[in-house]
Coordinates of N, CA and C in Angstrom, one line a residue:
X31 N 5.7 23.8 25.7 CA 6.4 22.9 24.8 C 6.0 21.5 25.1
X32 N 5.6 20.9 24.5 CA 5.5 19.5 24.3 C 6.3 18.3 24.8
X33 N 5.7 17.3 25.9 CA 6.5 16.6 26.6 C 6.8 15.6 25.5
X34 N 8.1 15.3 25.5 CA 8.6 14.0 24.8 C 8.8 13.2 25.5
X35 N 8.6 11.4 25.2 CA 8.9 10.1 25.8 C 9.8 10.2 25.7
X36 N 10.2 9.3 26.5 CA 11.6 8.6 27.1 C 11.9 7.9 25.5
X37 N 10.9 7.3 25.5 CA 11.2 6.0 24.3 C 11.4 7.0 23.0
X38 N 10.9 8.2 23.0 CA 10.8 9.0 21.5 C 12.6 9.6 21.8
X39 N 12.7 10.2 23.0 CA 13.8 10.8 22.8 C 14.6 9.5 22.4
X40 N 14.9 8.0 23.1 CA 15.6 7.4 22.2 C 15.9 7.1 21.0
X41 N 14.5 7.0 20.3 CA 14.4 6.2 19.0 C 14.9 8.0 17.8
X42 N 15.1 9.1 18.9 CA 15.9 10.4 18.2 C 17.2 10.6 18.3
X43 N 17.9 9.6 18.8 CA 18.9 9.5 19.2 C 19.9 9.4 18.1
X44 N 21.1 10.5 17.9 CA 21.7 9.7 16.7 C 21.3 10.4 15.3
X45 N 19.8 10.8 15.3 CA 19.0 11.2 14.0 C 19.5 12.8 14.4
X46 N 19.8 13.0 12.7 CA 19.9 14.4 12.2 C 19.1 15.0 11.6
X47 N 18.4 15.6 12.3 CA 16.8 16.4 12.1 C 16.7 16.7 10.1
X48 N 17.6 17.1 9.7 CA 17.5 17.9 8.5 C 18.3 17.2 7.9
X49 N 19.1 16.0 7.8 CA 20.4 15.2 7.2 C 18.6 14.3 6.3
X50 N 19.0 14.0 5.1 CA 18.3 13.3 4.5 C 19.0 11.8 3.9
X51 N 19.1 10.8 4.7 CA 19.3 9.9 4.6 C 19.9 8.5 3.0
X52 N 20.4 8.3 3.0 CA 20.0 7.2 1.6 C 19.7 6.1 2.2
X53 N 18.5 5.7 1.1 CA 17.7 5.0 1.3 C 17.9 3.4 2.2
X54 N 19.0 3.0 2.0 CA 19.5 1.9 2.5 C 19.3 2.5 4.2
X55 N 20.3 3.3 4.4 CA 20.6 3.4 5.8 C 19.1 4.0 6.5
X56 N 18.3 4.7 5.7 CA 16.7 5.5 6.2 C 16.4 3.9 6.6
X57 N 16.3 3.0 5.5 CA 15.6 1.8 6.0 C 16.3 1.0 7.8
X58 N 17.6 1.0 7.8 CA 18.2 0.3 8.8 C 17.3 1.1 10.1
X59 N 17.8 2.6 9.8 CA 17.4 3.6 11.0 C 16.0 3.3 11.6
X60 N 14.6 3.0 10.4 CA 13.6 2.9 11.2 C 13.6 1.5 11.4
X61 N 14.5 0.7 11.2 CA 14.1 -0.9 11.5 C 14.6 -0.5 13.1
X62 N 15.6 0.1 13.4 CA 16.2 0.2 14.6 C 15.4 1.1 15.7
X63 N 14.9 1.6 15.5 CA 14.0 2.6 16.2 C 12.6 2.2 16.1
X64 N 12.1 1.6 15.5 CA 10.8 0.7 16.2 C 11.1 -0.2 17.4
X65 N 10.7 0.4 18.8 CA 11.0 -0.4 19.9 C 9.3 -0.1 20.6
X66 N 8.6 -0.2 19.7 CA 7.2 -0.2 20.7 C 6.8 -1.7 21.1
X67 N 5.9 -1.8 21.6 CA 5.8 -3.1 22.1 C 5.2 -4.6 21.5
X68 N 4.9 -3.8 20.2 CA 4.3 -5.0 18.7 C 4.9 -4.5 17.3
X69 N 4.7 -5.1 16.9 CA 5.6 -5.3 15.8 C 5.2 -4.4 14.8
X70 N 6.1 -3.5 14.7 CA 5.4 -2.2 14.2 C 6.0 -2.1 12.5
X71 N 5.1 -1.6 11.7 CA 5.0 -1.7 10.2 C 6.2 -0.4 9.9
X72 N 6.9 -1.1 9.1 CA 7.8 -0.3 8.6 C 7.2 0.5 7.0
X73 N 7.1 1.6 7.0 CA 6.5 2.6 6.1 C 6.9 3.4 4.9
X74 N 7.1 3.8 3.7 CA 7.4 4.6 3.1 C 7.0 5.6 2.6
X75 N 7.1 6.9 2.5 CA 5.7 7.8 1.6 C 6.4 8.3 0.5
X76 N 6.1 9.0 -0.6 CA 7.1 9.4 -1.6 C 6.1 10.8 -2.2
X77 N 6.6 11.8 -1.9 CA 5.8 13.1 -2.3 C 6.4 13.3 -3.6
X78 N 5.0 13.4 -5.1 CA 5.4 13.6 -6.3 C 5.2 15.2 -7.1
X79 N 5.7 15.3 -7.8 CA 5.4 16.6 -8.3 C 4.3 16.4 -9.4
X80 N 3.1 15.7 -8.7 CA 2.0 15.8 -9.7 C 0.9 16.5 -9.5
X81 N -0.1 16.7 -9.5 CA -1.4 17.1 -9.3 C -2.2 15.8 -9.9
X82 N -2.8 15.4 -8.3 CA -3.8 14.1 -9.1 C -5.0 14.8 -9.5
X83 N -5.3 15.4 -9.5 CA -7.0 16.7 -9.8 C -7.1 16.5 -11.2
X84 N -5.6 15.9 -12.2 CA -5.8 15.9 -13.5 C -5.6 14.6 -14.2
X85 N -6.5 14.1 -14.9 CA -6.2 12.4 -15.4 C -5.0 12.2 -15.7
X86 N -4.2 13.5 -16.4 CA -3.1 12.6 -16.9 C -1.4 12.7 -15.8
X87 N -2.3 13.1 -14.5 CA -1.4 13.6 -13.5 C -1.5 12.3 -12.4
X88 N -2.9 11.0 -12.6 CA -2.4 11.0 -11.5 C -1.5 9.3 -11.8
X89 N -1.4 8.7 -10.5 CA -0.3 7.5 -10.1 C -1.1 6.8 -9.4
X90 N -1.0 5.4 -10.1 CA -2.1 4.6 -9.7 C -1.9 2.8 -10.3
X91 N -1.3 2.4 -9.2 CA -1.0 0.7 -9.7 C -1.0 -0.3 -8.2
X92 N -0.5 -1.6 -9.0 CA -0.3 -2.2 -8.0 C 1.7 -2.6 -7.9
X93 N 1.9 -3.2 -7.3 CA 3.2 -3.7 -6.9 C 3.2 -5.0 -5.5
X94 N 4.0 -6.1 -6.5 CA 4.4 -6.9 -5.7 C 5.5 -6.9 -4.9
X95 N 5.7 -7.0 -2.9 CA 6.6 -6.9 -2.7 C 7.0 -8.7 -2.8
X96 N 8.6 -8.1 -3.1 CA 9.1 -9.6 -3.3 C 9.1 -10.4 -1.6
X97 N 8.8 -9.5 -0.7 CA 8.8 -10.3 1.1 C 7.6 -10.1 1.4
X98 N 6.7 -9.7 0.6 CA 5.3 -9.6 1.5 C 5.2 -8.3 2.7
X99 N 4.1 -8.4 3.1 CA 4.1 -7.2 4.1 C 3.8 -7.6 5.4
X100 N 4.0 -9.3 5.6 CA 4.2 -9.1 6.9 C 2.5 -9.0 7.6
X101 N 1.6 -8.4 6.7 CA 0.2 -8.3 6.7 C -0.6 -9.7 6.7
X102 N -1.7 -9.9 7.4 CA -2.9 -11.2 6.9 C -3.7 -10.2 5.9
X103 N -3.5 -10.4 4.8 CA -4.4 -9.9 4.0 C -5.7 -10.6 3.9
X104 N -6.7 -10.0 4.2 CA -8.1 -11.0 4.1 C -8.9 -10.4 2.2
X105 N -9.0 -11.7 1.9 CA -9.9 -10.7 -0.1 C -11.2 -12.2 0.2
X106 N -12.1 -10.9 -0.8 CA -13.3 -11.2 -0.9 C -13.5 -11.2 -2.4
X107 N -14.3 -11.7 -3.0 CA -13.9 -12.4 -4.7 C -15.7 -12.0 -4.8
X108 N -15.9 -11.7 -5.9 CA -17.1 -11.5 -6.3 C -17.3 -12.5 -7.9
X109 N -17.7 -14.2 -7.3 CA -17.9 -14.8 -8.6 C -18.8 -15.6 -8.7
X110 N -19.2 -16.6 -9.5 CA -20.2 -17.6 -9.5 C -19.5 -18.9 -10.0
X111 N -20.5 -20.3 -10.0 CA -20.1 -21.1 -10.4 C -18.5 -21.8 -10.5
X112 N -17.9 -22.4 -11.5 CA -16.5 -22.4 -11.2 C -15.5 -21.0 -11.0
X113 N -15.9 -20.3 -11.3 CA -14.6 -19.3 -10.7 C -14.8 -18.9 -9.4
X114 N -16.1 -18.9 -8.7 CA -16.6 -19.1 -7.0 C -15.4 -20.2 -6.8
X115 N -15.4 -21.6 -7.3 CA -14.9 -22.8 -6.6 C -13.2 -22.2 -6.7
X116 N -13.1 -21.4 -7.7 CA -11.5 -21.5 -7.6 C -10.9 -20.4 -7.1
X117 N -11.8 -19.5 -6.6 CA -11.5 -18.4 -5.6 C -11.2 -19.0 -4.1
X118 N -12.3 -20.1 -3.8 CA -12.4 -20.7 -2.4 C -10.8 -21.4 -2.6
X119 N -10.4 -22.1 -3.9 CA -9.4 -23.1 -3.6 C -8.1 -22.3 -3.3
X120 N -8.2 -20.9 -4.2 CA -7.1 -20.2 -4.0 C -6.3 -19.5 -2.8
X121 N -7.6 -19.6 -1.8 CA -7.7 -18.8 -0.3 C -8.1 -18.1 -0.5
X122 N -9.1 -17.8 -0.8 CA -10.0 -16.3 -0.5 C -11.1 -16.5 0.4
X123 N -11.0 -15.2 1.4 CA -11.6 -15.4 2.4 C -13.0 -15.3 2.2
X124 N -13.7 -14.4 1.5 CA -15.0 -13.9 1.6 C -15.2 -14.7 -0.3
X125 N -16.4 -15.3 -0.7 CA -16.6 -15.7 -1.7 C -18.3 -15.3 -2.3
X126 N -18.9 -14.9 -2.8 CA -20.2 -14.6 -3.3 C -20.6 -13.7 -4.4
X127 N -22.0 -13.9 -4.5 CA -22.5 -13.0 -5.8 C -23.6 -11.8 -4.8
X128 N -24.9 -12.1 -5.0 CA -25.8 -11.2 -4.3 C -25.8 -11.2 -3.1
X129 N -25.7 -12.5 -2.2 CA -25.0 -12.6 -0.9 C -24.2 -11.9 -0.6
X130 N -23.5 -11.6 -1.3 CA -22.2 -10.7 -0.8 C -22.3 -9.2 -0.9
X131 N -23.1 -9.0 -2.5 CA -23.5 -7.7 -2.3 C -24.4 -7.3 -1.0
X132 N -25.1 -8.2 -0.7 CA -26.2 -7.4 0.6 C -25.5 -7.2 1.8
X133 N -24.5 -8.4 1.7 CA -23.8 -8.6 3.5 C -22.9 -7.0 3.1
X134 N -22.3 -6.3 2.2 CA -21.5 -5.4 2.2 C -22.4 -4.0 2.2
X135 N -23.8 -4.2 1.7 CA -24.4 -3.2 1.5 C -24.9 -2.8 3.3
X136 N -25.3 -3.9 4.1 CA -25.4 -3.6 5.2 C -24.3 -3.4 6.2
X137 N -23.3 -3.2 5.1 CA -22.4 -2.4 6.2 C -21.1 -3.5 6.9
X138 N -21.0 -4.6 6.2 CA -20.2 -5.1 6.7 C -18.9 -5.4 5.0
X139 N -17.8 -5.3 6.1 CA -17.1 -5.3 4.8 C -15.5 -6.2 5.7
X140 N -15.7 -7.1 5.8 CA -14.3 -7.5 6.5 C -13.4 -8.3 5.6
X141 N -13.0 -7.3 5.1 CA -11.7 -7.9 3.9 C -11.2 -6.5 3.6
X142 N -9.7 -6.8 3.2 CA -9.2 -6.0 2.6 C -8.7 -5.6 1.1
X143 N -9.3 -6.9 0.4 CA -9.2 -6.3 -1.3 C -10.3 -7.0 -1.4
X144 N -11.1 -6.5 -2.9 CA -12.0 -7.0 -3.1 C -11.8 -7.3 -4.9
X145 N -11.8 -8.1 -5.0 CA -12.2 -9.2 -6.7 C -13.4 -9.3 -7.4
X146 N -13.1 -9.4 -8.4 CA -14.1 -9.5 -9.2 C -14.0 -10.1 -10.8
X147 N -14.8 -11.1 -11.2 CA -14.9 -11.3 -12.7 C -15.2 -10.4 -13.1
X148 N -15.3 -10.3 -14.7 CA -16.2 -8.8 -15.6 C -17.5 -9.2 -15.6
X149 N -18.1 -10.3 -15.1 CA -19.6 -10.6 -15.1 C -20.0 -9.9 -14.2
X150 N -19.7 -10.3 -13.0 CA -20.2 -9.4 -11.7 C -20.2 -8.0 -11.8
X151 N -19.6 -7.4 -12.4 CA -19.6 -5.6 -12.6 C -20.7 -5.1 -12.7
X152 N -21.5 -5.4 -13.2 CA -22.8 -5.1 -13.3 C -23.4 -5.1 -12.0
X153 N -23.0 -5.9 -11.1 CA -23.4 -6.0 -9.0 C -23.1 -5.2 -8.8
X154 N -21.9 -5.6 -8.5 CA -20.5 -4.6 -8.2 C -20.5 -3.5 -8.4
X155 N -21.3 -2.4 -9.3 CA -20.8 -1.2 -9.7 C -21.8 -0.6 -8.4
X156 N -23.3 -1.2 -8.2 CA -23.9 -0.9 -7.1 C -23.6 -0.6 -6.0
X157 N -22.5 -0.8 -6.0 CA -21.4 -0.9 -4.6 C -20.7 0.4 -4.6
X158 N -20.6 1.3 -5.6 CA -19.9 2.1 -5.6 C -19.3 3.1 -4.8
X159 N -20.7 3.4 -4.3 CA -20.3 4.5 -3.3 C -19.9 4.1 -2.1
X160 N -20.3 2.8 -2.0 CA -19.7 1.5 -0.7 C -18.1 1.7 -0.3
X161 N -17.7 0.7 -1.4 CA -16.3 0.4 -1.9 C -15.3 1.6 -2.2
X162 N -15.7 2.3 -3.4 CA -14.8 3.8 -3.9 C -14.0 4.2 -2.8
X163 N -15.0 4.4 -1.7 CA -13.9 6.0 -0.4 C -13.5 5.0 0.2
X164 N -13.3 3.7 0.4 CA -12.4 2.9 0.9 C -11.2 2.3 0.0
X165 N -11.4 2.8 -1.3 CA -10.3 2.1 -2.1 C -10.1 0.4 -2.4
X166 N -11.9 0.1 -2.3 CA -11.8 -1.5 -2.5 C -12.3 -1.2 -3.5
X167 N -12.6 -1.0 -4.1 CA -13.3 -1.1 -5.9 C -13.1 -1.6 -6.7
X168 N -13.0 -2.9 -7.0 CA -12.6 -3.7 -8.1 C -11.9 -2.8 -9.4
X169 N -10.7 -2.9 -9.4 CA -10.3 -2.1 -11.1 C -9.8 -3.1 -12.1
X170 N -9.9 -2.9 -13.6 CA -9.1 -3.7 -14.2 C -8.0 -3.4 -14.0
X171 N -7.7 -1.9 -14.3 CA -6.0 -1.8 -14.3 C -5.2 -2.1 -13.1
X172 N -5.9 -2.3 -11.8 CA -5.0 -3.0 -11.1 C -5.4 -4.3 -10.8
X173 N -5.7 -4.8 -11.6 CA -6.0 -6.8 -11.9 C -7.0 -7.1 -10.8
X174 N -8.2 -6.3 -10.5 CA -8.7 -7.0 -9.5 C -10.4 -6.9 -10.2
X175 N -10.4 -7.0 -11.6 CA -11.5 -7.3 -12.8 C -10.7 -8.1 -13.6
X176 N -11.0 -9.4 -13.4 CA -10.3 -10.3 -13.9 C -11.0 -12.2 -13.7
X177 N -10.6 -12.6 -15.3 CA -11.0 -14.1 -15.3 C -9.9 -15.0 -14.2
X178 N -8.8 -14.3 -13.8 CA -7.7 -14.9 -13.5 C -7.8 -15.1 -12.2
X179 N -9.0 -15.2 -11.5 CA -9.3 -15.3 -10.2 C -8.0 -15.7 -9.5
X180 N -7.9 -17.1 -9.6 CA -6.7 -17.5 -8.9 C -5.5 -16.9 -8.9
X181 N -4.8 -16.4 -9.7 CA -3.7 -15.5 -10.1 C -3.9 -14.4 -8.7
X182 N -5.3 -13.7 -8.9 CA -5.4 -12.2 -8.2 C -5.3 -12.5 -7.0
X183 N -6.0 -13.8 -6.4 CA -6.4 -14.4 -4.8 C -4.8 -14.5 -4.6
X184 N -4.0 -15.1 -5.1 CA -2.5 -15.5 -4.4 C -1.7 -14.6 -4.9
X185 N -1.8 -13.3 -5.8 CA -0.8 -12.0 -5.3 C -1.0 -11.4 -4.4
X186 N -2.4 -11.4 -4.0 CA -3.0 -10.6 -3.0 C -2.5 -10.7 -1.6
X187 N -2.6 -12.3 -1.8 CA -2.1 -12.5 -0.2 C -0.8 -12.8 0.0
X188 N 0.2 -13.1 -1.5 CA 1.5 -12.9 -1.7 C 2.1 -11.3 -0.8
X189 N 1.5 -10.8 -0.7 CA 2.1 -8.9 -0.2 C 2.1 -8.4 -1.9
X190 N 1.0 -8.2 -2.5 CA 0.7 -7.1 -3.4 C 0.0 -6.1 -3.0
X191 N 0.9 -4.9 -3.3 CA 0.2 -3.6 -2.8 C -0.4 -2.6 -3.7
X192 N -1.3 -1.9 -3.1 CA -2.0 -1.2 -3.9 C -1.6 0.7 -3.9
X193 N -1.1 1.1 -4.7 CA -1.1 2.4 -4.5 C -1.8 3.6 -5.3
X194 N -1.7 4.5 -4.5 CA -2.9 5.6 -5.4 C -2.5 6.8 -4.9
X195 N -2.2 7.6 -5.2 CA -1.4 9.5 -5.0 C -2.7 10.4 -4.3
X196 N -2.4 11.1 -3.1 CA -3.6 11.4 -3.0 C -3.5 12.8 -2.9
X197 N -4.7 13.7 -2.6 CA -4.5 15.0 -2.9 C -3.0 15.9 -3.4
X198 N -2.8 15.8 -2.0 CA -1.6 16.1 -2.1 C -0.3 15.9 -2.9
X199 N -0.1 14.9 -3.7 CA 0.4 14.2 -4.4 C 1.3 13.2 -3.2
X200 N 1.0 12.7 -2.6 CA 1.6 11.5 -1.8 C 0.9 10.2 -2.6
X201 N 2.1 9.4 -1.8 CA 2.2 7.9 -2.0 C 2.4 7.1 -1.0
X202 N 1.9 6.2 -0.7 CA 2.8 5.4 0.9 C 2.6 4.4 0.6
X203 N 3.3 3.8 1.6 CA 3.0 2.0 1.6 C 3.5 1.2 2.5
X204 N 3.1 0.6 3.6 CA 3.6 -0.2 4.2 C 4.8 -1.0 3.7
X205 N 5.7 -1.2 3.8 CA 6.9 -2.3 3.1 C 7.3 -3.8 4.0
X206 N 6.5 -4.0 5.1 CA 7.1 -4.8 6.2 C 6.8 -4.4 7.3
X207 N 7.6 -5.6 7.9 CA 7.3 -5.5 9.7 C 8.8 -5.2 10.2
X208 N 8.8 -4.4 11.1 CA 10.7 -4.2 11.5 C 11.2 -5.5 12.7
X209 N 10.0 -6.7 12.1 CA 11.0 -8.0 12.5 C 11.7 -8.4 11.1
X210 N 11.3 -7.7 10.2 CA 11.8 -8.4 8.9 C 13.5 -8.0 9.0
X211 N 13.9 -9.2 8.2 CA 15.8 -8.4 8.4 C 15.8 -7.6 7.4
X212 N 17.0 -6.3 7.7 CA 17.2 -5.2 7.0 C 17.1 -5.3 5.5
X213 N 17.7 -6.2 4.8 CA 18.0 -6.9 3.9 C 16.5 -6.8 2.7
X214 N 15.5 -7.7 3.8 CA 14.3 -7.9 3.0 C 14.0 -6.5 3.1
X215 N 13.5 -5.7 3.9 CA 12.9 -3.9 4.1 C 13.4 -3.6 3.1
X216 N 14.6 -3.5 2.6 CA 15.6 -2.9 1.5 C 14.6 -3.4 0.0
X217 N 14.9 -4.6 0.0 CA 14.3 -5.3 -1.5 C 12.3 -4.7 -1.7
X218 N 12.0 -4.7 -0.3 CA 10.4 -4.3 -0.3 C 10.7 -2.6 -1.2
X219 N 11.6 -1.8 -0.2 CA 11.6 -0.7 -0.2 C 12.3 -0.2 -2.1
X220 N 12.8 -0.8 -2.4 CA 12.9 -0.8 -3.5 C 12.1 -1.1 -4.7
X221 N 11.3 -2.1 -4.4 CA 10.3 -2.6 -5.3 C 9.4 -1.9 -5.1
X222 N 9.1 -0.7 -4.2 CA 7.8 -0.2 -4.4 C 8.3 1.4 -5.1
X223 N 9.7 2.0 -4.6 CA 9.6 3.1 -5.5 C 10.2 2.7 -6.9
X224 N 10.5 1.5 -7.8 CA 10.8 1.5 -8.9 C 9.6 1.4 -9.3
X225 N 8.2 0.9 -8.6 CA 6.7 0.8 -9.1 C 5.9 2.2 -9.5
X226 N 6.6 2.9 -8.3 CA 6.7 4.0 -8.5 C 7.0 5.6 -9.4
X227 N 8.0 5.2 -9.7 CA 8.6 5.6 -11.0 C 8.7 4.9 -12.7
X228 N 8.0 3.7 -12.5 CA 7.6 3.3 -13.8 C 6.2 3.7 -13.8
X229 N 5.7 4.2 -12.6 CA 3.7 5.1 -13.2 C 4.2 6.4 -13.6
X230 N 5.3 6.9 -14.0 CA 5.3 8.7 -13.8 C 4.2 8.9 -15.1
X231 N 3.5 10.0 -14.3 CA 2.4 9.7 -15.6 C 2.6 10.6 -17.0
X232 N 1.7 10.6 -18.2 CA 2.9 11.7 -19.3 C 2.6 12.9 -18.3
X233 N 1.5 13.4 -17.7 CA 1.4 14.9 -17.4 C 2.6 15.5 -16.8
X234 N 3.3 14.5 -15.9 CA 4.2 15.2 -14.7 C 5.5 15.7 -15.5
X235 N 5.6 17.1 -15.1 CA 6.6 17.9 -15.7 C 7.4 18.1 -14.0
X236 N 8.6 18.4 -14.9 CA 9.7 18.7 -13.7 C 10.4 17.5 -13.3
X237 N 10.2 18.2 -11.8 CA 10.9 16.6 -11.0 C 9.9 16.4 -9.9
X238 N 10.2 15.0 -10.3 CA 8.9 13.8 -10.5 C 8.5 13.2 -9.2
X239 N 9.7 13.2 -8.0 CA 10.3 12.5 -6.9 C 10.9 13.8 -6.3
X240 N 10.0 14.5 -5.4 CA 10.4 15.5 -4.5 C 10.8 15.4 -3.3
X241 N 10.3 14.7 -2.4 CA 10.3 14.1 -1.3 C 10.0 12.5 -0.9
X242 N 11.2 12.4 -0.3 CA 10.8 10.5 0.5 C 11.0 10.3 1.8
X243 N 10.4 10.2 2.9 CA 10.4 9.5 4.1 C 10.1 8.6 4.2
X244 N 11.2 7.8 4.9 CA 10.6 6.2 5.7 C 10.4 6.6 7.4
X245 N 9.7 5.6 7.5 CA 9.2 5.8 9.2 C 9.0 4.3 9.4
X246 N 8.7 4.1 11.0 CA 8.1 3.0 11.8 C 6.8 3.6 11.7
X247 N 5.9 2.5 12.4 CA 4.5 3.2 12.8 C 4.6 4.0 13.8
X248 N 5.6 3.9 15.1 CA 5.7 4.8 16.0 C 6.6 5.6 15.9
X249 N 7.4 5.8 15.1 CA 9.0 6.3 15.3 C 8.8 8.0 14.3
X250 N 9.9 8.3 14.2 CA 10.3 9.6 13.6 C 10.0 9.0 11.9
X251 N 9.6 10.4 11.0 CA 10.0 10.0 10.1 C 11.7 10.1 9.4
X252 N 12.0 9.7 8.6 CA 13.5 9.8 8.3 C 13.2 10.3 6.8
X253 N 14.1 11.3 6.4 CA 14.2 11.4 5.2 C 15.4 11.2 4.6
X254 N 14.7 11.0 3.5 CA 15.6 9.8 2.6 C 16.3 11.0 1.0
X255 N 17.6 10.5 0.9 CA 17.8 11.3 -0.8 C 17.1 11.5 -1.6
X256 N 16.2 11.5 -2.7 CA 16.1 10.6 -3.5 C 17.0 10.6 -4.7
X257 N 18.4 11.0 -4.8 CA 19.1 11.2 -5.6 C 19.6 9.3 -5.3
X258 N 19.1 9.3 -4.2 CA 20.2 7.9 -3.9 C 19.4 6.4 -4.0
X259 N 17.9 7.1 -4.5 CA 16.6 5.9 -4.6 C 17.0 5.1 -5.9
X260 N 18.0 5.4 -6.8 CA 18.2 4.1 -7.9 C 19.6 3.2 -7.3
X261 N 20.1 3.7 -6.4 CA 21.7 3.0 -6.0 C 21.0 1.8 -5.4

């Protein structure tokens, strides 16, 4: 049998293995039970009754948390001329056209969203097989093909998150740091499964919202109602 920490048996303390939480109190539990020694990301996943294998099955957006995530978001902007100048003004860290495609083609990619005008697509699509399996790929539908450079640069590093359902039909998302107070985790944790439930896509039949756990990055996961995810 499997040795358990000292620190795990704590942070199980209390927790009812099979008791499925509402959402409010799942949130308090993993703010309280992240006791590792850095500030550990407070998490959500949401298991759907979809099948992503089929276009009109799967879930796929962005969402602003209204607290951010506590994350340095680093974004790299693919523009020229003035919309280059207003990516730089907006904070964006990485700025370029073919420069940028080569520095990424050799393998360097230090950002975590990546931007783009509709001019550059034509670069950019060369990138594909780059970008794709990392989930940096410029999309329109999640505003990151866009004249609105500035707009995209400061949601991004606002705590706008990206989600996408994966095999399985999961969802997750970082919502915070469990320094954040309960309060904010709650408003994150909200804003991401009403994002959530406004993608249900037409395919998904049944019920939509099967499973929810919140977790720490080190802790148990907690499961959550989801009868109790609109309260």
């Amino acid at each position: 049998m499997p040795k358990v920490s000292k620190r795990l048996r704590a942070v199980s303390e209390g927790l009812e293995a099979e008791k499925a939480y509402a959402l409010a109190e799942a949130v308090a539990l993993a703010k309280k039970g992240a006791t590792a020694k850095f500030d550990e990301t407070i998490e959500i996943s949401m298991n759907l009754g979809i099948d992503p294998r089929h276009a009109d099955q799967m879930v796929r957006g962005v969402v602003g948390l209204p607290n951010g995530t506590g994350k340095t978001v680093r974004v790299a902007v693919f523009a020229r001329g003035p919309k280059a100048e207003e990516a730089r003004a907006a904070g964006a860290d990485i700025v370029g056209a073919e420069d940028l495609m080569e520095t990424v083609q050799g393998g360097t990619m230090d950002f975590d969203r990546c931007i783009a005008t509709p001019d550059m697509m034509g670069l950019v699509g060369r990138l594909g097989k780059v970008l794709g399996p990392r989930g940096l790929m410029p999309n329109p539908k999640l505003g990151t093909v866009t004249m609105d450079v500035k707009g995209a640069v400061t949601a991004a590093k606002a705590g706008q998150v990206e989600f996408r359902a994966e095999k399985a039909g999961i969802v997750h998302a970082g919502i915070g740091k469990a320094s954040f107070e309960e309060g904010k985790l709650l408003e994150n944790a909200k804003a991401f499964v009403d994002a959530i439930q406004r993608a249900r896509p037409s395919g998904a039949k049944g019920t939509y919202v099967k499973k929810v756990a919140v977790s720490s990055t080190m802790g148990r996961g907690i499961k959550v109602d989801p009868a109790t995810l609109s309260a």
